[in-house]
Amino acid sequence: MMGAAELGHESVVHLLLDAKAAVDAVNRKGRSALSFAAAPSKCNESSQHRASQIAVIQLLARYNANVDLGNSKGTTALEYAQRSLDKEEHESRSSAVELLKILCRRV
């Protein structure tokens, strides 16, 4: 699910969630699908940051993804998005930061 979230494959993420995949599952570094949707890793070919996946963030939120979940160092999806926003401006990253701030206030 993390790879689908990172690449913006909303329909795949939706299918996995409907099949009862764990919305807050993490990889070996502790990053979740929400974290990858908010601040995708760099594209290998160009070394540029990928766009945040706003629709996937919204979908994960509807399935009650834990916005306070941190990785093995405690870094949350919001912090990942803010950190990468500082490095390279993306309209989608700004939108992700604002959306995650709203979601954090709901908790």
XYZ file of C-alpha atoms in Angstrom:
107
model
C 0.000 0.000 0.000
C 2.897 2.353 0.704
C 4.135 2.191 -2.878
C 0.656 2.802 -4.251
C 0.179 5.741 -1.874
C 3.534 7.252 -2.826
C 2.766 7.040 -6.537
C -0.806 8.310 -6.209
C -2.577 5.099 -7.166
C -5.718 6.018 -5.247
C -7.813 3.152 -6.635
C -5.204 0.578 -5.561
C -5.012 2.072 -2.066
C -8.814 2.018 -1.897
C -8.960 -1.641 -2.950
C -6.377 -2.588 -0.340
C -8.198 -0.710 2.403
C -11.500 -2.303 1.409
C -9.751 -5.690 1.627
C -8.881 -4.816 5.252
C -5.219 -3.896 4.750
C -3.833 -2.196 7.846
C -4.095 1.543 7.215
C -1.228 2.248 9.636
C 1.157 -0.495 8.509
C 4.778 0.679 8.389
C 7.935 -0.283 6.542
C 11.210 -1.226 8.258
C 11.999 2.455 8.862
C 8.568 3.049 10.350
C 7.079 5.077 7.474
C 3.377 4.617 6.747
C 1.305 5.024 3.590
C 0.200 8.432 4.907
C 3.817 9.489 5.269
C 4.642 8.401 1.714
C 1.551 10.101 0.276
C 2.407 13.335 2.076
C 6.103 13.373 1.211
C 7.029 10.847 -1.469
C 10.674 9.926 -1.891
C 12.699 11.394 -4.735
C 12.228 10.083 -8.242
C 15.254 7.882 -8.993
C 15.648 9.053 -12.567
C 15.701 12.805 -11.921
C 16.456 13.067 -8.178
C 13.552 15.513 -7.910
C 10.873 15.291 -5.261
C 7.600 13.728 -6.364
C 4.350 15.587 -5.808
C 2.322 14.915 -2.672
C -0.742 12.745 -3.261
C -3.604 14.819 -1.832
C -6.409 12.449 -2.897
C -4.600 9.531 -1.248
C -4.097 11.534 1.966
C -7.832 12.274 2.016
C -8.660 8.607 1.393
C -6.345 7.416 4.171
C -7.907 9.971 6.513
C -11.369 8.583 5.724
C -10.043 5.185 6.823
C -8.769 6.744 10.059
C -5.051 6.751 9.347
C -3.161 7.856 12.437
C -1.843 11.353 11.625
C 0.283 11.294 14.788
C 2.079 8.070 13.841
C 5.817 8.663 13.665
C 8.564 6.632 12.072
C 11.349 4.954 14.057
C 12.731 8.428 14.868
C 9.304 9.861 15.679
C 8.904 11.856 12.442
C 5.234 12.184 11.433
C 3.748 12.575 7.951
C 3.273 16.295 8.618
C 6.911 16.687 9.631
C 8.082 14.809 6.520
C 5.964 17.082 4.327
C 7.169 20.232 6.088
C 10.797 19.145 5.854
C 10.619 18.446 2.132
C 8.664 21.681 1.584
C 11.653 23.553 2.988
C 13.957 21.850 0.473
C 11.898 22.269 -2.676
C 8.649 24.170 -3.175
C 5.755 22.148 -4.534
C 2.173 23.346 -4.677
C 1.070 19.830 -3.779
C 3.435 19.736 -0.800
C 2.006 22.999 0.543
C -1.481 21.534 0.162
C -0.391 18.360 1.959
C 1.038 20.362 4.859
C -2.176 22.357 5.230
C -4.386 19.242 4.978
C -2.319 17.372 7.559
C -2.457 20.347 9.932
C -6.262 20.257 9.683
C -6.307 16.502 10.273
C -4.026 16.865 13.304
C -6.414 19.369 14.863
C -9.292 16.875 14.516
C -7.532 14.297 16.669
